Amino acid sequence: MPDRPSSARLTASPSGRRRDLLRTAQLNAAGWAAVAAICVIGAATGLAATRLTGTPSWLTTPAGAAAAFAAVLAADRRKWANMPTTYSWTDNPTEVQRIASALQHAGIDATADTADTADLEQPTLRYLNRDYRRVARAFRAAGLPPPPRN
């Protein structure tokens, strides 16, 4: 049997692309070194906690580093959640306005805009990344394809 690549790829995400660890930053070597330095500071804090509390260092040192890395991830996710995103699925501005009004009625800060692309005005829906699940739920309820996950 000849060796052929499989037509189906096994991926971790439904969109076929690997998720980055940080959503708002593309780190180079210096950036990753800064993240590592933050983790070292967290480990040193854990070691200091060992001296103060008498807890074994094999427990507090990695916990301090993990807590520092979790803080970096939490700050990145918070920044990403507050970033606006746009979605366009139709050329009909009244349809976009109808969905934006329904989302606003549901308590989501969504607006209907027009984006200039290649000398065409494309109606788009603008909302915050943190509201993705609620927006996707509203799209499914309206019988429309939900926006892709960012």
PDB file of C-alpha atoms in Angstrom:
ATOM      1  CA  MET A   1       0.000   0.000   0.000  1.00  0.00           C
ATOM      2  CA  PRO A   2       1.525   3.361  -0.989  1.00  0.00           C
ATOM      3  CA  ASP A   3       2.203   5.937   1.684  1.00  0.00           C
ATOM      4  CA  ARG A   4      -0.270   8.758   1.326  1.00  0.00           C
ATOM      5  CA  PRO A   5      -1.019  11.571   3.719  1.00  0.00           C
ATOM      6  CA  SER A   6      -4.307  11.184   5.455  1.00  0.00           C
ATOM      7  CA  SER A   7      -7.100  13.448   4.288  1.00  0.00           C
ATOM      8  CA  ALA A   8      -8.150  14.031   7.889  1.00  0.00           C
ATOM      9  CA  ARG A   9      -5.807  15.832  10.225  1.00  0.00           C
ATOM     10  CA  LEU A  10      -5.891  15.315  13.944  1.00  0.00           C
ATOM     11  CA  THR A  11      -5.923  18.691  15.635  1.00  0.00           C
ATOM     12  CA  ALA A  12      -6.589  19.962  19.116  1.00  0.00           C
ATOM     13  CA  SER A  13      -8.918  22.740  18.025  1.00  0.00           C
ATOM     14  CA  PRO A  14     -11.959  22.588  15.754  1.00  0.00           C
ATOM     15  CA  SER A  15     -10.674  25.354  13.501  1.00  0.00           C
ATOM     16  CA  GLY A  16      -7.569  23.348  12.607  1.00  0.00           C
ATOM     17  CA  ARG A  17      -5.055  25.791  14.064  1.00  0.00           C
ATOM     18  CA  ARG A  18      -3.149  25.410  17.291  1.00  0.00           C
ATOM     19  CA  ARG A  19      -4.144  27.763  20.081  1.00  0.00           C
ATOM     20  CA  ASP A  20      -1.373  29.998  21.353  1.00  0.00           C
ATOM     21  CA  LEU A  21      -0.666  30.058  25.055  1.00  0.00           C
ATOM     22  CA  LEU A  22      -0.912  33.853  25.160  1.00  0.00           C
ATOM     23  CA  ARG A  23      -3.691  35.377  23.079  1.00  0.00           C
ATOM     24  CA  THR A  24      -2.569  39.019  22.925  1.00  0.00           C
ATOM     25  CA  ALA A  25       1.211  38.656  22.595  1.00  0.00           C
ATOM     26  CA  GLN A  26       3.620  36.965  20.218  1.00  0.00           C
ATOM     27  CA  LEU A  27       6.721  36.556  22.359  1.00  0.00           C
ATOM     28  CA  ASN A  28      10.258  36.331  21.056  1.00  0.00           C
ATOM     29  CA  ALA A  29      13.218  35.049  23.075  1.00  0.00           C
ATOM     30  CA  ALA A  30      13.381  38.229  25.156  1.00  0.00           C
ATOM     31  CA  GLY A  31       9.655  38.029  25.929  1.00  0.00           C
ATOM     32  CA  TRP A  32       9.864  34.403  27.009  1.00  0.00           C
ATOM     33  CA  ALA A  33      12.914  35.306  29.109  1.00  0.00           C
ATOM     34  CA  ALA A  34      10.824  37.969  30.858  1.00  0.00           C
ATOM     35  CA  VAL A  35       8.082  35.409  31.541  1.00  0.00           C
ATOM     36  CA  ALA A  36      10.710  33.001  32.877  1.00  0.00           C
ATOM     37  CA  ALA A  37      12.086  35.783  35.118  1.00  0.00           C
ATOM     38  CA  ILE A  38       8.592  36.367  36.525  1.00  0.00           C
ATOM     39  CA  CYS A  39       8.349  32.640  37.264  1.00  0.00           C
ATOM     40  CA  VAL A  40      11.762  32.723  38.977  1.00  0.00           C
ATOM     41  CA  ILE A  41      10.568  35.627  41.119  1.00  0.00           C
ATOM     42  CA  GLY A  42       7.482  33.575  41.984  1.00  0.00           C
ATOM     43  CA  ALA A  43       9.667  30.600  42.900  1.00  0.00           C
ATOM     44  CA  ALA A  44      11.824  32.863  45.105  1.00  0.00           C
ATOM     45  CA  THR A  45       8.669  34.107  46.797  1.00  0.00           C
ATOM     46  CA  GLY A  46       7.677  30.496  47.388  1.00  0.00           C
ATOM     47  CA  LEU A  47      11.097  29.810  48.867  1.00  0.00           C
ATOM     48  CA  ALA A  48      10.697  32.807  51.182  1.00  0.00           C
ATOM     49  CA  ALA A  49       7.338  31.401  52.245  1.00  0.00           C
ATOM     50  CA  THR A  50       9.177  28.180  53.117  1.00  0.00           C
ATOM     51  CA  ARG A  51      11.442  30.039  55.487  1.00  0.00           C
ATOM     52  CA  LEU A  52       8.533  31.875  57.129  1.00  0.00           C
ATOM     53  CA  THR A  53       6.027  29.041  57.437  1.00  0.00           C
ATOM     54  CA  GLY A  54       8.193  25.955  57.719  1.00  0.00           C
ATOM     55  CA  THR A  55       6.419  24.307  54.770  1.00  0.00           C
ATOM     56  CA  PRO A  56       8.674  22.041  52.677  1.00  0.00           C
ATOM     57  CA  SER A  57      10.433  23.880  49.844  1.00  0.00           C
ATOM     58  CA  TRP A  58       9.608  21.134  47.337  1.00  0.00           C
ATOM     59  CA  LEU A  59       6.005  22.277  47.699  1.00  0.00           C
ATOM     60  CA  THR A  60       6.182  26.065  47.945  1.00  0.00           C
ATOM     61  CA  THR A  61       8.862  26.786  45.333  1.00  0.00           C
ATOM     62  CA  PRO A  62       7.030  25.215  42.349  1.00  0.00           C
ATOM     63  CA  ALA A  63       3.739  26.576  43.668  1.00  0.00           C
ATOM     64  CA  GLY A  64       5.191  30.107  43.646  1.00  0.00           C
ATOM     65  CA  ALA A  65       6.428  29.703  40.066  1.00  0.00           C
ATOM     66  CA  ALA A  66       3.083  28.262  38.950  1.00  0.00           C
ATOM     67  CA  ALA A  67       1.188  31.080  40.653  1.00  0.00           C
ATOM     68  CA  ALA A  68       3.365  33.680  38.901  1.00  0.00           C
ATOM     69  CA  PHE A  69       2.781  32.032  35.503  1.00  0.00           C
ATOM     70  CA  ALA A  70      -0.956  31.816  36.219  1.00  0.00           C
ATOM     71  CA  ALA A  71      -0.942  35.553  36.962  1.00  0.00           C
ATOM     72  CA  VAL A  72       0.688  36.242  33.572  1.00  0.00           C
ATOM     73  CA  LEU A  73      -1.949  34.089  31.840  1.00  0.00           C
ATOM     74  CA  ALA A  74      -4.776  35.752  33.763  1.00  0.00           C
ATOM     75  CA  ALA A  75      -3.569  39.231  32.805  1.00  0.00           C
ATOM     76  CA  ASP A  76      -3.332  38.181  29.158  1.00  0.00           C
ATOM     77  CA  ARG A  77      -6.827  36.634  29.167  1.00  0.00           C
ATOM     78  CA  ARG A  78      -8.286  39.727  30.820  1.00  0.00           C
ATOM     79  CA  LYS A  79      -6.726  41.967  28.185  1.00  0.00           C
ATOM     80  CA  TRP A  80      -8.005  39.672  25.405  1.00  0.00           C
ATOM     81  CA  ALA A  81     -11.530  39.593  26.858  1.00  0.00           C
ATOM     82  CA  ASN A  82     -11.753  43.395  26.719  1.00  0.00           C
ATOM     83  CA  MET A  83     -10.643  43.595  23.082  1.00  0.00           C
ATOM     84  CA  PRO A  84     -13.366  44.227  20.490  1.00  0.00           C
ATOM     85  CA  THR A  85     -13.924  41.889  17.581  1.00  0.00           C
ATOM     86  CA  THR A  86     -16.023  42.164  14.428  1.00  0.00           C
ATOM     87  CA  TYR A  87     -18.017  39.595  12.488  1.00  0.00           C
ATOM     88  CA  SER A  88     -19.643  39.896   9.091  1.00  0.00           C
ATOM     89  CA  TRP A  89     -21.885  37.249   7.569  1.00  0.00           C
ATOM     90  CA  THR A  90     -24.225  39.152   5.236  1.00  0.00           C
ATOM     91  CA  ASP A  91     -24.393  42.184   2.961  1.00  0.00           C
ATOM     92  CA  ASN A  92     -27.727  43.245   4.474  1.00  0.00           C
ATOM     93  CA  PRO A  93     -27.222  46.061   7.025  1.00  0.00           C
ATOM     94  CA  THR A  94     -30.747  45.670   8.416  1.00  0.00           C
ATOM     95  CA  GLU A  95     -30.033  42.026   9.293  1.00  0.00           C
ATOM     96  CA  VAL A  96     -26.864  43.050  11.141  1.00  0.00           C
ATOM     97  CA  GLN A  97     -28.765  45.813  12.937  1.00  0.00           C
ATOM     98  CA  ARG A  98     -31.513  43.337  13.898  1.00  0.00           C
ATOM     99  CA  ILE A  99     -28.970  40.964  15.490  1.00  0.00           C
ATOM    100  CA  ALA A 100     -27.156  43.875  17.196  1.00  0.00           C
ATOM    101  CA  SER A 101     -30.467  45.029  18.689  1.00  0.00           C
ATOM    102  CA  ALA A 102     -31.256  41.512  19.903  1.00  0.00           C
ATOM    103  CA  LEU A 103     -27.815  41.267  21.518  1.00  0.00           C
ATOM    104  CA  GLN A 104     -28.211  44.673  23.161  1.00  0.00           C
ATOM    105  CA  HIS A 105     -31.595  43.547  24.499  1.00  0.00           C
ATOM    106  CA  ALA A 106     -29.801  40.513  26.008  1.00  0.00           C
ATOM    107  CA  GLY A 107     -27.338  42.830  27.781  1.00  0.00           C
ATOM    108  CA  ILE A 108     -24.391  42.447  25.375  1.00  0.00           C
ATOM    109  CA  ASP A 109     -22.582  45.579  24.260  1.00  0.00           C
ATOM    110  CA  ALA A 110     -22.888  45.009  20.495  1.00  0.00           C
ATOM    111  CA  THR A 111     -23.074  47.519  17.664  1.00  0.00           C
ATOM    112  CA  ALA A 112     -23.663  47.370  13.941  1.00  0.00           C
ATOM    113  CA  ASP A 113     -20.917  49.104  11.940  1.00  0.00           C
ATOM    114  CA  THR A 114     -19.769  49.245   8.370  1.00  0.00           C
ATOM    115  CA  ALA A 115     -16.236  48.250   7.472  1.00  0.00           C
ATOM    116  CA  ASP A 116     -14.577  49.587   4.347  1.00  0.00           C
ATOM    117  CA  THR A 117     -12.979  46.650   2.533  1.00  0.00           C
ATOM    118  CA  ALA A 118     -11.814  47.030  -1.065  1.00  0.00           C
ATOM    119  CA  ASP A 119     -14.019  50.094  -1.654  1.00  0.00           C
ATOM    120  CA  LEU A 120     -17.094  48.215  -0.402  1.00  0.00           C
ATOM    121  CA  GLU A 121     -18.994  48.956   2.753  1.00  0.00           C
ATOM    122  CA  GLN A 122     -19.523  45.655   4.531  1.00  0.00           C
ATOM    123  CA  PRO A 123     -21.937  45.632   7.490  1.00  0.00           C
ATOM    124  CA  THR A 124     -20.267  44.134  10.558  1.00  0.00           C
ATOM    125  CA  LEU A 125     -21.239  43.290  14.097  1.00  0.00           C
ATOM    126  CA  ARG A 126     -18.846  44.565  16.772  1.00  0.00           C
ATOM    127  CA  TYR A 127     -18.712  43.017  20.261  1.00  0.00           C
ATOM    128  CA  LEU A 128     -16.169  42.185  22.969  1.00  0.00           C
ATOM    129  CA  ASN A 129     -14.333  38.848  22.957  1.00  0.00           C
ATOM    130  CA  ARG A 130     -15.644  38.010  26.434  1.00  0.00           C
ATOM    131  CA  ASP A 131     -19.195  37.895  25.047  1.00  0.00           C
ATOM    132  CA  TYR A 132     -18.418  35.234  22.402  1.00  0.00           C
ATOM    133  CA  ARG A 133     -20.456  32.420  23.963  1.00  0.00           C
ATOM    134  CA  ARG A 134     -23.537  34.585  24.410  1.00  0.00           C
ATOM    135  CA  VAL A 135     -23.201  35.953  20.870  1.00  0.00           C
ATOM    136  CA  ALA A 136     -22.821  32.440  19.426  1.00  0.00           C
ATOM    137  CA  ARG A 137     -25.885  31.294  21.402  1.00  0.00           C
ATOM    138  CA  ALA A 138     -27.928  34.214  20.011  1.00  0.00           C
ATOM    139  CA  PHE A 139     -26.788  33.423  16.470  1.00  0.00           C
ATOM    140  CA  ARG A 140     -27.788  29.766  16.825  1.00  0.00           C
ATOM    141  CA  ALA A 141     -31.171  30.813  18.242  1.00  0.00           C
ATOM    142  CA  ALA A 142     -31.686  33.053  15.189  1.00  0.00           C
ATOM    143  CA  GLY A 143     -30.754  30.188  12.817  1.00  0.00           C
ATOM    144  CA  LEU A 144     -27.493  31.829  11.722  1.00  0.00           C
ATOM    145  CA  PRO A 145     -23.979  30.393  11.678  1.00  0.00           C
ATOM    146  CA  PRO A 146     -22.128  31.472  14.834  1.00  0.00           C
ATOM    147  CA  PRO A 147     -18.988  33.570  14.518  1.00  0.00           C
ATOM    148  CA  PRO A 148     -15.666  31.726  14.550  1.00  0.00           C
ATOM    149  CA  ARG A 149     -13.767  31.558  17.835  1.00  0.00           C
ATOM    150  CA  ASN A 150     -10.859  34.024  18.014  1.00  0.00           C
TER     151      ASN A 150
END
